[in-house]
Amino acid sequence: MPPPTTLVVDNGSYTIKAGFGSSSPSYDDVYLIPNCIARTRDRRSLVGTQLETARDFGGMAFRRPVEKGYLVNWEAEKEIWDRAFLETDSPVHADPHETRFVLTEAPNAPLSLQNNCDQMVFEEYEFAEYYRCVAPSVIPWAPTLFPPAPHPAEAALVVDTGFSHTHIYPTLFGQPWNLGVRRIDIGGKFLTNYLKELVSMRTWNMMEEPYLISQVKEAVCFVSTDFSADLEKCKRLRTVDNPLVRDYVLPDYNTYKAGFVRPHGKRGDDEQVMVLANERFTVPELLFNPADVGVKQAGVAECVIQSLEMVPERYRPLLLANIVLTGGNAAIPGFQERFEKELRPMAPVEATVRAMVPEDPVKYTWLGAAHMANDESFIKKRTVTRKEYMEHGLVWAQKTMAGEDVRGGGETIKESSLEKERRENRSHKKRRVGE
Amino acid sequence: MPPTVEVLPKSTTISGANWTYTTLPPAHAVSGGLPASTGGRGARNRHSNFENTAARQRQINSRISDLEKDNYRETHIPLPKKENNRGRISRYEILSSTLYRALNVRRILLSQKTFVNHLADEEALHPTAVRARRSSSAEPGAEGDMEFEKAEINECAIDDEESSGPPLGYARAVSRPSRRPSRTFCEICGYWGNYRCGKCGARYCGLECSGVHQETRCQRMYG
């Protein structure tokens, strides 16, 4: 019998997206918990949601348990999880013994980290059931792609661009196409740091203000659809005539006023203003041209093509027409337009290129995972109960979660109609090859 | 097509048949721009080919590692002290009592390993492409090199039962370098950087920014 509650956690490197599963999950069920321990100027440590109580973000330093997208430091993560999942006043508080725990991780995680994670979940937290899945692999279950929710979408090419890195993740029939998974080491953190560097060199010294700069980034940055024209504009036009220039009024932590953005113009008497021009679009430009700072990798659109080279040719048009852009960077204005504009000339002429940005790209993976948790036939095969873990051990549990049939033929689970269809498709193809 | 293997002259890189010591930032050390061997060719062309020198590469690499940092300075942030919670009795305290804690859990919690350490472990256990090819025990489509895979892809879907094999692993999943020509930007104003400082190699866009650079930013007194 499955446990009564399902706790779905998308453990991102910037925020944890956590919420309980239900028969019809929605964005409102998700709680965002900053996945960090912050230290303020006066040397207080703030864990997870406590960060929201801070009023002075000046000179704040961060310790993040998730390093380069992978959960590394359990000492810090335990502190954050304890407060989020075990404290009774938390909105996602759960009794682990009666909870099914669905957790996401980044693709291609080192085995030693997966071992650590599984051991912590079963031995320290003692969740009753557990499924660790790769974050973009749950996207096929997310709504709006294909309306019938319990079945995974036939094809989806997920571009997951998060805080630490960007992944291109093709999925076919709900299964990841592992040969085509590609990573670009550019993420939100990289962009923030780049903006910090540019701003510090040109206007105010912001090297110690990562929090403020990430706010500035979210407020002013956009992806340019015509990069060289915009750059030209910023050079040729005077600042006052340039429609691209924005003023960011810096927060004054004495009166607790938050910073905000406004068009360039006259400034008030006691305001400190940061003027931003080409920084607004040269920063997100790194996602499309990592080589601009010397990172020897391809941009997002080009990387999609690299990924598709590893996918059988007949599936390529299908994937190109079903691209999903998720993760925090997908919310940058203009990202989708630029992405389609760059991808179009590289894709085959006859193929449709269609990219979708969900309503809330940050919470979308969570939504996918919550819908996947409702797909009983699938989740039953993959989850491991605590009892099974104690009986069969770590390796067995990991094989089950990876989708290998180690439970033996004893309990054959009825294959879903989609899988059946897929098998028929395949035999059909075999026949055709035979001819 | 740009070269995927770069020959760096006189870098601090020492390499053998299939191992390398490198000063690259961790994310790139296992993959990316891994210098294959050292050679004297570039050293002769240093002045004409500044972008490819080891010195320039070091500059770029240190900048990339700066951009990947969480905090500007190295700081250790301790966990908040437990005294704050003493008033409350929660499951959290029961669970965190030492009695309850298994040996594995304690080991994981006390581990000071960073991601780079874990990656090195992974590399030792499952060597990636370059070495897998040599050991010749490569499984088709899973351990072989890229060209080999390409031929396999189309058959993969027909014969294979489940999917396209196990995950590639961190090092092999990295994107290949871009095919586009590289662009340079003025370090002062962000416009195209068509000119280069003769002393330090910094880029600038014109006379005005050159002046600013010479006065305030140029790090080298003698070129």
CSV table of C-alpha atoms in Angstrom, one decimal, chain B residues 74-193:
chain,number,residue,atom,x,y,z
B,74,GLU,CA,36.9,32.5,0.6
B,75,THR,CA,34.8,32.3,3.7
B,76,HIS,CA,33.8,29.5,6.0
B,77,ILE,CA,30.3,29.9,7.1
B,78,PRO,CA,29.6,27.7,10.1
B,79,LEU,CA,26.1,26.2,10.8
B,80,PRO,CA,24.1,28.2,13.2
B,81,LYS,CA,24.5,27.0,16.8
B,82,LYS,CA,22.0,24.5,18.1
B,83,GLU,CA,21.1,26.5,21.2
B,84,ASN,CA,18.6,28.5,19.2
B,85,ASN,CA,16.3,25.5,19.1
B,86,ARG,CA,16.6,24.4,22.6
B,87,GLY,CA,13.2,25.7,23.6
B,88,ARG,CA,11.4,23.4,21.2
B,89,ILE,CA,11.3,19.7,21.1
B,90,SER,CA,11.0,18.4,17.6
B,91,ARG,CA,11.6,15.3,15.6
B,92,TYR,CA,14.5,17.2,14.3
B,93,GLU,CA,16.3,16.9,17.6
B,94,ILE,CA,15.5,13.3,18.2
B,95,LEU,CA,16.8,12.5,14.8
B,96,SER,CA,20.0,14.4,15.2
B,97,SER,CA,20.9,12.7,18.4
B,98,THR,CA,24.1,10.8,18.0
B,99,LEU,CA,22.5,7.6,19.3
B,100,TYR,CA,20.3,7.5,16.3
B,101,ARG,CA,22.8,8.1,13.7
B,102,ALA,CA,24.2,5.3,11.6
B,103,LEU,CA,27.9,5.1,10.8
B,104,ASN,CA,27.3,5.9,7.1
B,105,VAL,CA,25.4,9.0,7.9
B,106,ARG,CA,28.1,10.3,10.2
B,107,ARG,CA,30.7,9.7,7.5
B,108,ILE,CA,28.6,11.6,4.9
B,109,LEU,CA,27.9,14.5,7.3
B,110,LEU,CA,31.6,14.9,8.3
B,111,SER,CA,32.9,14.5,4.7
B,112,GLN,CA,34.7,17.6,3.6
B,113,LYS,CA,35.0,16.4,0.0
B,114,THR,CA,34.2,18.9,-2.7
B,115,PHE,CA,32.7,18.3,-6.1
B,116,VAL,CA,36.1,18.1,-7.7
B,117,ASN,CA,37.1,15.3,-5.3
B,118,HIS,CA,33.9,13.3,-6.2
B,119,LEU,CA,34.6,13.9,-9.8
B,120,ALA,CA,38.1,12.5,-9.5
B,121,ASP,CA,36.7,9.4,-7.8
B,122,GLU,CA,34.3,8.9,-10.6
B,123,GLU,CA,37.0,9.4,-13.1
B,124,ALA,CA,39.2,6.8,-11.4
B,125,LEU,CA,36.3,4.3,-11.3
B,126,HIS,CA,35.0,4.8,-14.7
B,127,PRO,CA,37.6,6.2,-17.0
B,128,THR,CA,36.1,8.3,-19.9
B,129,ALA,CA,36.4,8.0,-23.6
B,130,VAL,CA,40.2,8.5,-24.1
B,131,ARG,CA,41.2,5.7,-21.9
B,132,ALA,CA,38.2,3.5,-22.5
B,133,ARG,CA,39.2,3.3,-26.1
B,134,ARG,CA,42.6,2.1,-25.3
B,135,SER,CA,41.4,-0.6,-22.9
B,136,SER,CA,39.5,-2.0,-25.9
B,137,SER,CA,36.8,-3.5,-23.7
B,138,ALA,CA,34.5,-0.8,-24.8
B,139,GLU,CA,30.8,-1.7,-25.1
B,140,PRO,CA,29.4,-0.4,-28.4
B,141,GLY,CA,27.3,2.7,-27.9
B,142,ALA,CA,28.2,3.1,-24.3
B,143,GLU,CA,31.9,3.3,-23.8
B,144,GLY,CA,33.3,3.8,-27.3
B,145,ASP,CA,34.3,7.1,-28.8
B,146,MET,CA,32.1,9.6,-30.6
B,147,GLU,CA,32.6,8.4,-34.2
B,148,PHE,CA,31.8,4.9,-33.2
B,149,GLU,CA,28.7,6.0,-31.4
B,150,LYS,CA,27.5,7.9,-34.4
B,151,ALA,CA,27.4,4.8,-36.5
B,152,GLU,CA,25.6,3.0,-33.8
B,153,ILE,CA,22.9,5.5,-33.1
B,154,ASN,CA,20.5,4.6,-35.9
B,155,GLU,CA,20.6,0.9,-35.1
B,156,CYS,CA,20.4,1.6,-31.4
B,157,ALA,CA,16.8,2.5,-31.5
B,158,ILE,CA,15.8,-0.5,-33.5
B,159,ASP,CA,17.6,-3.2,-31.6
B,160,ASP,CA,17.8,-1.8,-28.2
B,161,GLU,CA,15.0,-2.7,-25.8
B,162,GLU,CA,15.0,0.3,-23.4
B,163,SER,CA,16.9,3.4,-24.4
B,164,SER,CA,20.2,4.6,-25.6
B,165,GLY,CA,22.3,3.0,-22.9
B,166,PRO,CA,23.4,4.3,-19.5
B,167,PRO,CA,24.1,8.0,-18.8
B,168,LEU,CA,27.2,9.3,-20.3
B,169,GLY,CA,28.8,10.6,-17.2
B,170,TYR,CA,29.9,14.1,-16.2
B,171,ALA,CA,33.0,14.4,-18.3
B,172,ARG,CA,31.6,13.1,-21.6
B,173,ALA,CA,28.3,15.1,-21.4
B,174,VAL,CA,30.1,18.4,-21.8
B,175,SER,CA,29.3,20.4,-24.9
B,176,ARG,CA,31.9,20.6,-27.7
B,177,PRO,CA,33.5,24.0,-28.5
B,178,SER,CA,31.5,26.3,-30.6
B,179,ARG,CA,32.0,26.4,-34.4
B,180,ARG,CA,31.6,30.2,-34.6
B,181,PRO,CA,34.5,32.5,-34.8
B,182,SER,CA,35.3,34.0,-31.4
B,183,ARG,CA,34.4,37.6,-30.6
B,184,THR,CA,36.3,40.1,-28.5
B,185,PHE,CA,35.0,42.9,-26.4
B,186,CYS,CA,36.3,46.2,-25.1
B,187,GLU,CA,37.2,45.7,-21.5
B,188,ILE,CA,36.3,49.3,-20.7
B,189,CYS,CA,33.0,49.9,-22.4
B,190,GLY,CA,31.8,46.5,-23.7
B,191,TYR,CA,31.8,47.4,-27.4
B,192,TRP,CA,33.7,45.3,-29.9
B,193,GLY,CA,37.4,45.0,-28.9
